[in-house]
Each structure stands twice: as C-alpha cells, then as structure tokens.
C-alpha cells in the first residue's frame, strides 16, 4: 500500500513541475492519464441473454448458430465482458480451456467499497472504480515508507509508469477491436476509428488475415489462445468457399484477404436473425487483387499457436493438414517461370496497391520461405506427404540460393554490378539477368553505407528494384532466408540509416519514395501513394514487431528497444495512426485511420518480446542441417553452369 499511495501522491499533483514539463502528465483528468491508471465507469445492470441451439443450415455463407429476436440486444458490453459460449450444432472452433492460461488475461479488479475522495474529491455514488492493473510499475523504486529510494529519480519512475500506461491503453484498445462470432472471439477488426463516417469505413471494419497476425501473436504471448484457435479454424473453413470473379475461379488453396461477421434475417422467419461469415478473396477489394500472402501468414500463425500453447492437436487435424497441403499445392504448382521465386501481380501483399512490385517481390519470397519451413515442420508423416515434402525441400534449397546469391546487395556487389558486361549469351554468364549498370540510381550510390547491405525489392530480366523494403528484409532474417552475416549486415544498415528508416516514427515501409515522372508511371498517379505517404515511403508503426523479432534473433534487441522508445513519444498521443507521412514521418498520414489495430498490436508484440526475448522462438525459423548441407553442395558446384541432357522421370505428388 505504501507504494501505491506514493505513486498516487505523485500522480495527484505533488510534483507539478514534472507534470508541467510533459504533455502526457499535464493534468490528472486527461484522457490518457485517467484511462491508464484509474478507470471510471458507470454501473450497468447486467443483462443475461439466453441463446437457443442452432440448427445446421446449408447456405452460401457459413451459418452462425446464434438466433435472436429482432428486438433483442445480444452483444451487450462485449468489450469488457466476454459473452458466454453458445452450444452450436454447426462446425465451429473447439474449446481450448485445457490450454488457456489464466495469468495473462488481464483480469479486472473491482473495489466498490473503497472511497477515492482524497484522490478525485467526490464520492462515487453511481460510479464505480476499476483499477486496470496493479501499480507495480516502479514498485522496486520505493522504500517501505513510500518514499523514493536514494538512487532513483522521480523522472525515471514516472517515465516507467508512462510506458506501462501506454501498454494498458493499447491492451484496452486491442480488446475493444475484437470481433465475436456466435459468442466467441474470432479476430480483430482493421481499425476502430471513431472519426470515420459510415461512408469512409470501406473495409476497415473487417477482419484481415495479415492484419490479425500481430494481434494473434500478442494474444499468444499473453497466454490467451482461444481467439487465435478460433481464427485459424474459421478461416480454414472459408478456404473452401466458392470464389469466382467474372466466371473465373482461382486455386482452391487461396485464403481470403478478409472476412466480416454479418447479421442477416433468418430464412423464412422475419422476426429472427442469424450471423454469417462473409469472406472477401479479392473480388471486392480495391484493384481486385488476390491476397497471396494470406495463406502464407496463416501457416506461420498456425505454427506459432502450436509452439506457444503446446496444443498440437489443431495442426494435426485432418482438415488443417488438408488446408496446409492445399496452400502448398497452390504455391508449388508448375508454371512457365525459370526461377524458384513466386511470381505474383502488383498489390498482392501488404503493399496492396500499384507500386511496381509485380514479379518476384521480396516480401512474398520471405513469407513463402517461412511458410515452407513451418509447413514442413507441421506436416504429419504419411505416404501421401512424402513426395510433397521432397518437392518442398527442393524448393527451399533453390529459393535460399536464389535470394542470397541474386537479391543481395552491398557496396562490393554494387561495384560489381557497376562493371557488368551486358548482352552475354552463355551458360557461364556473370550478368545472368542482363542488368544494365545505368539502372543504378544516384541515390543508391550515396545512400549505401560502407558497412551493411540488404536484399533488393525485386528481380526480373533486365530489372533490379533497388528500393529497400522493410518487411521483406526483416522477415528474411526471422526465417533464415539470409545468412547470419547478411542478417547482421541488414541490421547494420538500419543503424547506419536510422534517420531515414526510423526518424520520428518507425518504420519506413520502403525507401526511397517514388517521385516525379517515376511516381506517375509506376503508380498510375495514385493520389494515396504520393511521395513519402502510405505505401510510397510512409512509416508504419506495425513494423515494430517484425523489427523486434529480427533484432532478438540476431541478439541485438537494443535496436528494437530504441525504435520502441521513439514510437512511445507520440503514438498514443496521435491516437495510434495507421501510418505517417513525410520523409521524416513528422505528420500523421493524410488518409490514415486512427486506432489502427495492427499499429496497436505491433507495439504490444514488440514490448512483450523485448520483455521476454525467449518467447520469440515461436516465430523464428532456424535453418536445419539438412538444408544447410544441400545449400553448401549447391554453392560448391559451379552455380553458373547448368547441366544439360535428357530429363529423368519425376514422381508426381498428389495432395
């Protein structure tokens, strides 16, 4: 109690000079401070709604089982109290009670009898106070009598408390973004911006596969497994959905970009409604682009769930194994391409608008490599999987060699490209892709540090995209697509170019921005992707979590910790924007949604990982000895010489 009283005394105004020097503590009644420490909420009468059992109805959408009268409220205050699970007869995620951890659920501590007159100056007659969490921050800084220890400054203690207050706010906002389906959490919406009108919502009220990944990781690190399990199994059900655009259907393994829980009238009964899951595979998206990365992220999250919860029964289910194989079949399908990299259209990943990344973008290759490693680890050994695993291993070796050999660039490689000979017709050609040295932009010559390097954004015949794409480089470290030396070199470059890639808010999605005539031609004069905005050089706080995983893997967590400190200076005050504009990330994005969920979750994951670095193992993939030996054999042989001759018979694999 001495600690709590001392903290409350500090927060109550005993040190006005300190509060006056920091906008975060200017007044106790500010929304930031009051929400972080003491919650005031009106008492509400609790309502209990009984749900009858649902019948299993065959319908185009996957039917939810909760029926309700049209005049009856079912959702209630779901942001602070979970709805009771509903007994449904249709397919739904199984219970994970045996694996759920209680200690990380952030339980509310209510004290209706305690008076806070001395703090707030009024008696809570119709109000109740709920402490969001115990004020343990800085507890070690206080002596038993409540005074500060001699070697601890008040400012240090307040800074530590402020950091925790941001985390508390982030967790509150993350939970408020949760989406419920039949009374169970199944995901988080993209953004819950109160300033957006209904017409401006677009699809930000949906659950995106890629957007939920940091949210799911945050819940896993907190020991809350149910929402992740539900998300995995419900999106798996959507994989087999009928998806057609202009009479054409894509591959069966395609996962949706997003889904929404809709309430629709029950067939034949106008007085009742039901919920349905309504997925979007890209047929309604801006640009009508299929989400290639959704299935890859789904596999990565599935492995993380198993490693974090210890519940391997999910990945061993027949339907889940089939889902993994369908995604692999789609990715490993034969085509016209000569390269082991995945060929995709523009806008098929996080950069989902025209930005000149069509072809073989690094982000897709890094996620592809990571998903292959995760899938190989989870596939159950059986006769039907042997050929698939063999094809998977062959692709992993070829992909690793291709990316490390041809995507890597540093000062030495840049000088080599500068001296390339062109128009080489030979099996022993040095300039395999006929890259013209004039493609090297002046910005790159000045920007490349003497120590450090990175993977370029794209590689095609006669074309190298020299832009630095953050997610692709960071995830290449996480999944061991790069060597240890290359991984350290990427982090060296980030440190050397901190003012360009981090500046006032981490982290640039790509660098540099397309400008002038280049912007007009490549983006099609996209008004949202103007120079240093959105995908064209904007800063995205959600990338903090990928930076944290990569830094921890290479035993350099101080890089991520420094970036988190930069973000904490303003991200809460700015209301958790989707992205930031300008070259130094000074402005909130001109079209950025506020309270963007993956900005919130990205920050939380980074903080959780830095607090417990060993937990990053659920995301990290190490290169095993078999692949390393196979890769060494590929290096030791002449990589510029292709053996020619009749091709031997190959076994086909059936998924």
XYZ file of C-alpha atoms in Angstrom:
655
model
C 0.000 0.000 0.000
C 2.880 2.356 0.669
C 3.974 2.012 -2.928
C 0.507 2.618 -4.333
C -0.091 5.615 -2.073
C 3.246 7.086 -3.058
C 2.502 6.649 -6.742
C -0.959 8.156 -6.346
C 0.590 11.041 -4.436
C 2.953 11.647 -7.302
C 0.139 11.412 -9.817
C -2.110 13.556 -7.677
C -0.034 16.656 -8.206
C 2.724 16.571 -5.619
C 5.246 17.315 -8.358
C 3.602 19.898 -10.626
C 6.852 20.935 -12.254
C 7.408 17.471 -13.650
C 3.870 17.142 -14.919
C 4.045 20.536 -16.451
C 7.089 19.585 -18.472
C 5.436 16.619 -20.147
C 2.205 16.754 -22.107
C 1.425 13.197 -21.046
C 1.106 14.267 -17.396
C -0.192 17.799 -17.734
C -3.330 17.048 -15.797
C -4.652 14.067 -13.941
C -8.027 14.321 -15.584
C -6.662 13.948 -19.108
C -7.971 11.002 -21.082
C -4.512 9.468 -21.304
C -3.630 9.532 -17.634
C -7.016 8.689 -16.157
C -7.560 5.811 -18.541
C -4.126 4.440 -17.806
C -4.421 4.231 -14.054
C -7.959 4.525 -12.727
C -10.985 3.676 -14.782
C -14.303 5.377 -14.013
C -17.277 3.581 -15.432
C -20.983 3.863 -14.854
C -22.664 0.941 -13.218
C -24.729 -1.037 -15.617
C -27.315 -3.627 -14.912
C -26.041 -6.872 -16.298
C -28.264 -8.493 -18.843
C -28.275 -12.193 -19.481
C -29.444 -13.316 -22.879
C -30.217 -16.948 -23.498
C -29.468 -18.316 -26.926
C -31.374 -21.334 -28.219
C -29.451 -24.033 -30.005
C -28.987 -23.577 -33.721
C -29.695 -25.941 -36.495
C -27.070 -26.663 -39.092
C -28.277 -24.857 -42.190
C -26.630 -25.305 -45.563
C -26.176 -21.870 -47.036
C -23.735 -19.978 -49.222
C -22.230 -18.395 -46.163
C -21.089 -20.394 -43.163
C -24.049 -20.113 -40.810
C -23.628 -18.939 -37.305
C -25.726 -20.650 -34.824
C -26.960 -17.758 -32.697
C -30.535 -16.800 -33.464
C -32.079 -13.862 -31.732
C -35.264 -11.929 -31.771
C -35.009 -8.739 -33.824
C -35.970 -6.612 -30.885
C -33.437 -8.161 -28.552
C -29.892 -6.977 -27.912
C -27.330 -9.747 -27.971
C -23.945 -8.171 -27.990
C -24.106 -6.132 -24.808
C -20.821 -4.796 -23.470
C -18.632 -7.348 -25.199
C -15.524 -5.184 -24.967
C -15.158 -5.755 -21.240
C -17.061 -8.962 -20.552
C -16.932 -11.968 -22.790
C -20.201 -13.491 -23.959
C -20.912 -16.983 -22.825
C -20.159 -19.622 -25.402
C -23.133 -20.899 -27.347
C -23.977 -24.502 -27.930
C -23.899 -24.761 -31.724
C -24.521 -27.738 -33.918
C -22.696 -26.360 -36.951
C -18.913 -26.557 -37.311
C -17.002 -24.204 -35.076
C -13.720 -23.980 -33.233
C -13.302 -26.388 -30.345
C -12.709 -25.285 -26.791
C -9.182 -24.635 -25.678
C -9.879 -24.463 -21.999
C -7.269 -27.064 -21.256
C -4.583 -24.953 -22.876
C -5.713 -21.443 -21.973
C -3.612 -19.642 -19.438
C -5.294 -17.566 -16.793
C -2.372 -15.499 -15.682
C -2.177 -13.384 -18.803
C -5.821 -12.463 -19.211
C -5.624 -9.047 -17.562
C -8.477 -9.584 -15.127
C -10.295 -6.541 -13.794
C -10.014 -5.807 -10.087
C -13.120 -4.103 -8.744
C -13.370 -2.370 -5.422
C -16.806 -0.924 -4.914
C -16.348 -0.169 -1.241
C -13.171 1.866 -1.343
C -13.586 5.613 -1.404
C -11.367 7.739 -3.596
C -12.439 11.090 -2.193
C -8.870 12.005 -1.352
C -7.805 11.455 -4.945
C -10.705 12.765 -7.010
C -12.565 14.877 -4.493
C -16.010 13.334 -4.920
C -17.942 10.343 -3.632
C -18.728 7.618 -6.161
C -22.440 7.266 -5.635
C -23.494 5.939 -9.045
C -20.000 5.412 -10.326
C -17.638 2.530 -9.672
C -13.908 2.487 -9.934
C -11.946 -0.295 -11.543
C -8.201 -0.474 -11.365
C -6.916 -1.506 -14.761
C -3.897 -3.173 -13.254
C -1.904 -3.024 -10.054
C 0.512 -0.147 -9.995
C 3.547 -2.365 -9.815
C 5.479 -0.206 -12.188
C 8.349 1.315 -10.304
C 7.473 -0.636 -7.175
C 11.113 -1.501 -6.718
C 11.889 2.218 -6.735
C 10.078 2.849 -3.439
C 11.066 2.163 0.131
C 8.721 0.581 2.643
C 7.605 4.007 3.901
C 6.527 5.056 0.410
C 9.401 7.389 -0.353
C 11.717 7.019 -3.329
C 14.979 5.182 -2.899
C 18.017 7.475 -2.848
C 19.439 6.259 -6.168
C 16.146 6.514 -8.103
C 14.956 9.730 -9.710
C 11.303 10.684 -9.846
C 11.586 11.267 -13.571
C 12.804 7.704 -14.179
C 9.916 6.322 -12.185
C 7.377 8.476 -13.991
C 8.814 7.501 -17.368
C 8.486 3.838 -16.440
C 4.909 4.379 -15.308
C 4.150 6.285 -18.516
C 5.462 3.379 -20.588
C 3.192 0.972 -18.772
C 0.243 3.317 -19.151
C 0.666 3.197 -22.924
C 0.675 -0.598 -22.791
C -2.500 -0.584 -20.683
C -4.187 1.696 -23.179
C -3.029 -0.488 -26.070
C -4.422 -3.651 -24.473
C -7.717 -1.917 -23.815
C -7.971 -0.792 -27.431
C -6.954 -4.203 -28.747
C -9.682 -5.897 -26.754
C -12.222 -3.348 -27.940
C -11.378 -4.289 -31.530
C -12.246 -7.963 -31.008
C -14.897 -9.448 -33.276
C -17.285 -12.117 -31.981
C -18.947 -14.894 -33.914
C -21.533 -16.987 -32.112
C -20.345 -15.541 -28.824
C -16.702 -16.466 -29.349
C -13.835 -14.167 -30.390
C -12.641 -14.844 -33.941
C -10.407 -11.874 -34.769
C -9.888 -8.131 -34.573
C -11.142 -5.510 -36.986
C -8.635 -3.491 -39.012
C -9.448 -0.179 -37.337
C -11.985 1.283 -34.950
C -11.697 4.956 -35.814
C -14.499 6.968 -34.178
C -13.782 9.899 -36.508
C -14.640 7.892 -39.643
C -18.122 8.149 -41.070
C -20.044 5.123 -42.284
C -19.223 6.020 -45.874
C -15.497 6.208 -45.100
C -15.267 2.861 -43.322
C -14.691 0.922 -46.577
C -13.402 -2.483 -45.423
C -11.649 -1.323 -42.252
C -14.444 -2.920 -40.215
C -13.427 -6.383 -41.433
C -11.010 -8.940 -40.024
C -7.970 -9.089 -42.320
C -5.756 -12.166 -42.289
C -2.488 -10.209 -42.469
C -3.703 -7.526 -40.058
C -4.667 -10.080 -37.428
C -1.201 -11.677 -37.303
C 0.300 -9.179 -34.790
C -2.962 -9.271 -32.810
C -2.827 -13.055 -32.719
C 0.829 -13.042 -31.658
C 0.026 -10.552 -28.887
C -2.719 -12.810 -27.539
C -0.447 -15.852 -27.747
C 2.300 -14.078 -25.818
C -0.313 -13.098 -23.238
C -1.451 -16.705 -22.866
C -4.877 -16.135 -24.454
C -5.172 -18.886 -27.024
C -8.897 -19.153 -27.737
C -9.169 -16.253 -30.168
C -6.194 -17.497 -32.208
C -7.520 -21.041 -32.382
C -10.955 -19.798 -33.452
C -9.401 -17.555 -36.080
C -7.315 -20.404 -37.521
C -10.214 -22.840 -37.781
C -12.834 -20.408 -39.064
C -10.581 -19.005 -41.788
C -9.755 -22.592 -42.735
C -13.450 -23.177 -43.327
C -13.500 -20.153 -45.620
C -10.658 -21.607 -47.705
C -13.082 -23.990 -49.414
C -15.521 -21.170 -50.194
C -16.716 -20.764 -53.755
C -14.722 -17.823 -55.136
C -15.432 -16.506 -58.607
C -14.782 -13.290 -60.468
C -16.078 -12.812 -63.991
C -16.681 -16.544 -64.408
C -13.128 -17.412 -63.321
C -12.209 -19.262 -60.138
C -8.716 -19.158 -58.581
C -6.994 -22.118 -56.942
C -8.753 -23.912 -54.124
C -5.963 -23.234 -51.655
C -6.444 -19.466 -51.726
C -7.199 -17.965 -48.321
C -9.407 -14.869 -48.059
C -7.994 -11.395 -47.661
C -10.586 -10.623 -45.003
C -13.969 -11.573 -43.630
C -16.824 -9.871 -41.860
C -19.430 -11.133 -39.425
C -22.778 -10.027 -40.802
C -26.203 -10.253 -39.215
C -28.862 -11.250 -41.730
C -32.559 -12.182 -41.465
C -33.201 -15.863 -40.949
C -34.716 -17.567 -43.960
C -38.440 -17.941 -43.530
C -38.561 -16.027 -40.264
C -38.626 -12.239 -40.377
C -38.610 -11.973 -36.591
C -35.202 -13.617 -36.147
C -31.693 -13.047 -37.416
C -28.529 -15.034 -37.699
C -24.841 -14.310 -38.216
C -22.823 -15.345 -41.253
C -19.144 -15.127 -42.121
C -18.750 -13.169 -45.338
C -15.244 -13.513 -46.828
C -13.511 -11.409 -49.478
C -10.956 -13.198 -51.654
C -10.121 -10.046 -53.562
C -13.233 -9.932 -55.731
C -14.449 -6.886 -53.778
C -11.048 -5.392 -52.937
C -9.730 -2.193 -54.474
C -7.939 -3.337 -57.615
C -9.405 -6.869 -57.391
C -6.073 -8.414 -56.375
C -5.909 -11.859 -54.788
C -4.124 -11.898 -51.401
C -1.141 -14.180 -51.992
C 0.264 -13.550 -48.508
C -2.871 -14.590 -46.577
C -2.243 -18.332 -46.818
C 1.448 -17.886 -46.010
C 0.694 -15.852 -42.877
C -1.956 -18.416 -41.884
C 0.637 -21.218 -41.865
C 3.081 -19.076 -39.872
C 0.415 -18.267 -37.270
C -0.634 -21.922 -37.057
C 2.914 -22.947 -36.128
C 3.198 -20.085 -33.630
C -0.043 -21.205 -31.977
C 1.215 -24.760 -31.544
C 4.579 -23.678 -30.150
C 3.064 -21.131 -27.779
C 0.089 -23.105 -26.443
C 1.529 -26.605 -26.671
C -1.719 -27.623 -28.366
C -0.532 -29.648 -31.365
C -3.939 -31.221 -31.869
C -5.018 -28.327 -34.071
C -2.253 -28.721 -36.639
C -2.712 -32.499 -36.573
C -6.398 -32.330 -37.510
C -7.220 -33.808 -40.910
C -8.913 -30.633 -42.141
C -5.955 -28.500 -41.047
C -3.462 -30.865 -42.699
C -5.548 -30.704 -45.865
C -5.581 -26.905 -45.684
C -1.787 -26.773 -45.404
C -1.412 -29.080 -48.412
C -3.840 -27.023 -50.490
C -1.809 -23.866 -49.869
C 1.437 -25.699 -50.722
C -0.091 -27.154 -53.854
C -1.069 -23.678 -54.994
C 2.416 -22.278 -54.302
C 4.415 -25.210 -55.689
C 2.390 -25.624 -58.874
C 4.420 -25.876 -62.063
C 4.446 -22.858 -64.344
C 6.444 -21.105 -67.043
C 8.812 -19.416 -64.604
C 12.508 -20.338 -64.609
C 13.024 -19.022 -61.073
C 12.199 -20.690 -57.734
C 10.602 -17.481 -56.510
C 6.829 -16.954 -56.559
C 5.519 -14.903 -59.473
C 2.724 -12.560 -58.359
C 0.881 -9.475 -59.524
C 1.217 -5.992 -58.098
C -0.570 -5.361 -54.802
C -0.696 -8.997 -53.633
C 0.754 -8.443 -50.145
C 0.945 -5.689 -47.508
C 1.566 -3.218 -50.329
C -1.854 -3.863 -51.840
C -1.884 -1.053 -54.384
C 0.061 -0.464 -57.571
C 3.648 0.211 -56.502
C 5.726 -1.566 -59.132
C 6.269 -4.749 -57.118
C 4.782 -7.177 -59.645
C 7.037 -10.076 -60.482
C 9.025 -11.589 -57.629
C 8.746 -9.137 -54.697
C 10.951 -9.826 -51.695
C 8.118 -9.750 -49.155
C 6.329 -12.651 -50.845
C 9.557 -14.657 -51.162
C 10.391 -14.218 -47.464
C 6.888 -15.268 -46.398
C 6.988 -18.148 -48.908
C 10.262 -19.416 -47.464
C 8.957 -19.045 -43.900
C 5.696 -20.858 -44.709
C 7.568 -23.730 -46.369
C 9.715 -24.208 -43.270
C 6.685 -24.041 -40.963
C 4.647 -26.419 -43.132
C 7.447 -28.966 -43.307
C 7.619 -28.916 -39.526
C 3.862 -29.461 -39.128
C 3.041 -31.945 -41.903
C 2.323 -35.362 -40.459
C 4.451 -38.161 -41.918
C 2.327 -40.303 -44.179
C 2.594 -41.945 -47.564
C 0.682 -39.180 -49.315
C 3.007 -36.466 -47.994
C 6.388 -37.962 -48.941
C 6.536 -36.526 -52.465
C 5.157 -33.213 -51.292
C 7.832 -32.903 -48.608
C 10.507 -33.820 -51.157
C 9.289 -31.089 -53.509
C 9.131 -28.677 -50.586
C 12.745 -29.380 -49.593
C 13.974 -28.943 -53.160
C 12.191 -25.617 -53.410
C 13.629 -24.424 -50.109
C 17.199 -25.054 -51.239
C 16.673 -23.410 -54.627
C 14.853 -20.436 -53.124
C 17.511 -19.838 -50.466
C 20.304 -19.957 -53.025
C 18.473 -17.663 -55.440
C 17.691 -14.960 -52.861
C 21.098 -14.998 -51.169
C 23.003 -15.002 -54.439
C 20.995 -12.626 -56.627
C 18.958 -10.370 -54.306
C 21.811 -9.423 -52.005
C 23.473 -6.051 -52.448
C 26.181 -4.213 -50.545
C 28.941 -1.849 -51.592
C 31.008 -4.696 -53.037
C 28.107 -6.124 -55.044
C 27.068 -2.671 -56.175
C 30.523 -2.054 -57.593
C 30.341 -5.429 -59.343
C 27.029 -4.506 -60.977
C 28.504 -1.165 -61.975
C 31.110 -3.075 -64.009
C 28.712 -5.603 -65.550
C 29.035 -6.606 -69.185
C 25.679 -6.878 -70.947
C 24.196 -8.997 -73.733
C 26.019 -12.135 -72.569
C 24.767 -15.241 -74.350
C 26.431 -18.042 -72.423
C 25.771 -20.645 -69.782
C 28.677 -19.117 -67.856
C 27.372 -15.548 -67.981
C 28.192 -13.368 -64.988
C 25.326 -10.950 -65.652
C 22.669 -13.652 -65.762
C 19.687 -11.333 -65.813
C 21.200 -8.809 -68.252
C 21.109 -5.948 -65.766
C 22.216 -2.636 -67.260
C 24.621 -0.699 -64.987
C 22.783 2.531 -65.782
C 19.930 1.237 -63.624
C 21.983 2.129 -60.553
C 20.387 5.325 -59.293
C 22.488 8.187 -57.918
C 20.605 7.979 -54.603
C 21.824 4.424 -54.074
C 25.495 5.295 -54.633
C 25.274 7.965 -51.943
C 22.980 6.000 -49.630
C 24.738 2.633 -49.435
C 26.885 2.539 -46.257
C 30.368 1.067 -46.316
C 29.268 -1.407 -43.638
C 25.955 -3.126 -44.225
C 23.744 -4.347 -47.014
C 20.239 -5.562 -47.807
C 18.074 -7.637 -50.124
C 16.714 -5.727 -53.094
C 12.975 -5.476 -53.571
C 12.566 -7.387 -56.827
C 14.494 -9.174 -59.556
C 13.379 -9.826 -63.114
C 15.091 -9.971 -66.500
C 16.860 -6.632 -67.080
C 15.380 -5.204 -63.893
C 16.538 -4.864 -60.305
C 14.358 -2.906 -57.895
C 16.966 -1.346 -55.608
C 14.426 0.014 -53.120
C 14.770 -1.149 -49.508
C 11.561 -2.956 -48.474
C 11.442 -3.315 -44.708
C 9.094 -6.234 -44.166
C 10.855 -8.452 -46.701
C 14.300 -7.777 -45.230
C 13.199 -8.168 -41.618
C 11.292 -11.385 -42.217
C 14.190 -12.800 -44.245
C 16.201 -12.530 -41.028
C 13.441 -14.144 -38.972
C 13.047 -17.176 -41.259
C 16.786 -17.607 -42.008
C 16.387 -16.784 -45.674
C 19.544 -14.713 -45.246
C 22.831 -15.977 -43.833
C 23.968 -14.809 -40.399
C 26.418 -12.389 -41.995
C 23.734 -10.970 -44.257
C 21.298 -10.681 -41.341
C 23.804 -8.686 -39.292
C 24.558 -6.543 -42.340
C 20.861 -5.660 -42.707
C 20.727 -4.568 -39.065
C 23.970 -2.644 -39.569
C 22.340 -0.778 -42.440
C 19.283 0.005 -40.334
C 21.506 1.509 -37.655
C 23.556 3.436 -40.211
C 20.425 4.819 -41.911
C 18.379 5.350 -38.763
C 17.380 8.905 -39.674
C 15.971 7.665 -42.995
C 14.254 4.451 -41.914
C 13.083 5.435 -38.417
C 13.369 9.203 -37.992
C 10.403 10.440 -35.922
C 8.360 7.238 -36.167
C 9.348 3.681 -37.072
C 9.325 2.143 -39.626
C 9.580 3.094 -43.307
C 7.731 0.521 -45.372
C 10.136 1.179 -48.237
C 12.918 3.585 -49.087
C 13.155 5.811 -51.034
C 9.791 7.052 -52.291
C 8.852 7.164 -55.959
C 8.742 10.790 -57.097
C 8.125 12.858 -60.199
C 7.705 11.084 -63.514
C 8.640 7.758 -61.922
C 5.730 8.090 -59.492
C 3.324 8.908 -62.316
C 4.353 5.933 -64.448
C 4.714 3.260 -61.770
C 1.748 4.111 -59.506
C -0.509 5.482 -62.220
C -0.653 8.838 -60.393
C -2.150 7.163 -57.315
C -3.353 10.026 -55.054
C -2.984 7.844 -51.946
C 0.573 6.745 -52.726
C 2.020 10.193 -53.219
C 5.738 10.551 -52.366
C 6.518 9.747 -48.699
C 2.951 8.682 -47.970
C 1.169 5.375 -47.397
C 2.985 2.562 -49.248
C 5.245 5.008 -51.072
C 7.746 5.691 -48.308
C 5.282 6.064 -45.453
C 6.178 4.991 -41.907
C 4.146 2.103 -40.448
C 4.273 1.543 -36.662
C 3.073 -2.054 -37.063
C 6.510 -2.980 -38.441
C 7.880 -2.617 -34.909
C 7.090 -6.233 -34.129
C 8.964 -7.619 -37.144
C 11.923 -5.424 -36.201
C 11.768 -6.800 -32.654
C 11.770 -10.451 -33.768
C 14.656 -9.880 -36.205
C 16.709 -7.957 -33.639
C 16.154 -10.558 -30.937
C 17.081 -13.404 -33.256
C 20.437 -11.778 -34.009
C 20.967 -10.976 -30.320
C 20.724 -7.241 -30.935
C 17.487 -6.305 -29.130
C 18.749 -2.805 -28.395
C 17.879 -1.838 -31.981
C 14.200 -2.654 -31.491
C 14.196 -1.155 -27.990
C 15.464 2.131 -29.389
C 12.756 2.135 -32.062
C 10.057 1.424 -29.464
C 11.258 4.400 -27.426
C 10.879 6.603 -30.494
C 7.343 5.342 -31.082
C 6.290 5.810 -27.455
C 6.958 9.534 -27.636
C 3.880 10.174 -29.749
C 1.982 7.078 -30.944
C -0.535 7.157 -28.091
C -0.906 10.924 -28.266
C -1.504 10.643 -32.019
C -4.234 8.023 -31.395
C -2.427 5.043 -32.934
C -2.457 6.014 -36.621
C -2.224 3.515 -39.452
C 0.802 5.249 -40.984
C 2.792 8.504 -41.011
C 3.701 10.805 -43.892
C 6.689 12.941 -44.943
C 10.308 11.927 -45.312
C 10.950 12.071 -41.556
C 7.495 10.754 -40.553
C 6.517 14.072 -38.991
C 2.811 14.050 -39.957
C 0.010 11.584 -39.325
C -0.907 10.100 -42.718
C -3.331 12.223 -44.670
C -5.738 9.298 -45.094
C -4.536 7.235 -42.122
C -7.156 5.612 -39.930
C -6.789 6.287 -36.228
C -6.804 3.480 -33.666
C -5.468 1.119 -36.311
C -5.452 -2.324 -34.735
C -2.184 -3.605 -36.129
C -0.405 -0.416 -35.079
C -1.615 -1.169 -31.559
C -0.795 -4.874 -31.741
C 2.593 -4.297 -33.369
C 3.637 -2.100 -30.462
C 2.377 -4.612 -27.899
C 4.175 -7.548 -29.514
C 7.417 -5.567 -29.628
C 7.111 -4.717 -25.919
C 6.254 -8.301 -24.955
C 9.127 -9.753 -26.962
C 11.648 -7.291 -25.557
C 10.445 -8.090 -22.036
C 10.813 -11.825 -22.687
C 13.145 -12.402 -25.676
C 12.943 -16.199 -25.397
C 9.280 -16.048 -26.448
C 10.365 -15.002 -29.957
C 11.136 -18.656 -30.682
C 7.511 -19.224 -31.685
C 8.179 -17.079 -34.777
C 11.821 -17.766 -35.567
C 12.837 -20.493 -38.009
C 16.373 -21.794 -37.900
C 17.998 -23.334 -40.942
C 18.435 -27.039 -40.235
C 21.498 -29.107 -41.023
C 19.931 -30.960 -43.971
C 19.080 -27.780 -45.838
C 22.425 -26.268 -44.927
C 24.270 -29.263 -46.372
C 22.173 -29.185 -49.525
C 22.798 -25.479 -49.888
C 26.546 -25.991 -49.409
C 26.529 -28.560 -52.211
C 24.813 -26.055 -54.485
C 27.437 -23.437 -53.653
C 30.401 -25.810 -54.075
C 29.239 -26.800 -57.546
C 29.561 -24.242 -60.312
C 26.386 -22.141 -59.958
C 26.910 -20.581 -63.380
C 26.888 -23.870 -65.215
C 23.683 -25.788 -65.794
C 24.000 -29.454 -66.623
C 22.130 -30.269 -69.772
C 20.759 -33.501 -71.048
C 17.602 -35.565 -71.090
C 15.462 -35.103 -68.035
C 14.834 -38.197 -65.950
C 11.352 -39.255 -64.910
C 9.947 -37.435 -61.923
C 7.426 -38.648 -59.423
C 4.315 -36.589 -59.142
C 2.692 -35.865 -55.820
C -0.979 -35.795 -55.108
C -2.466 -33.505 -52.491
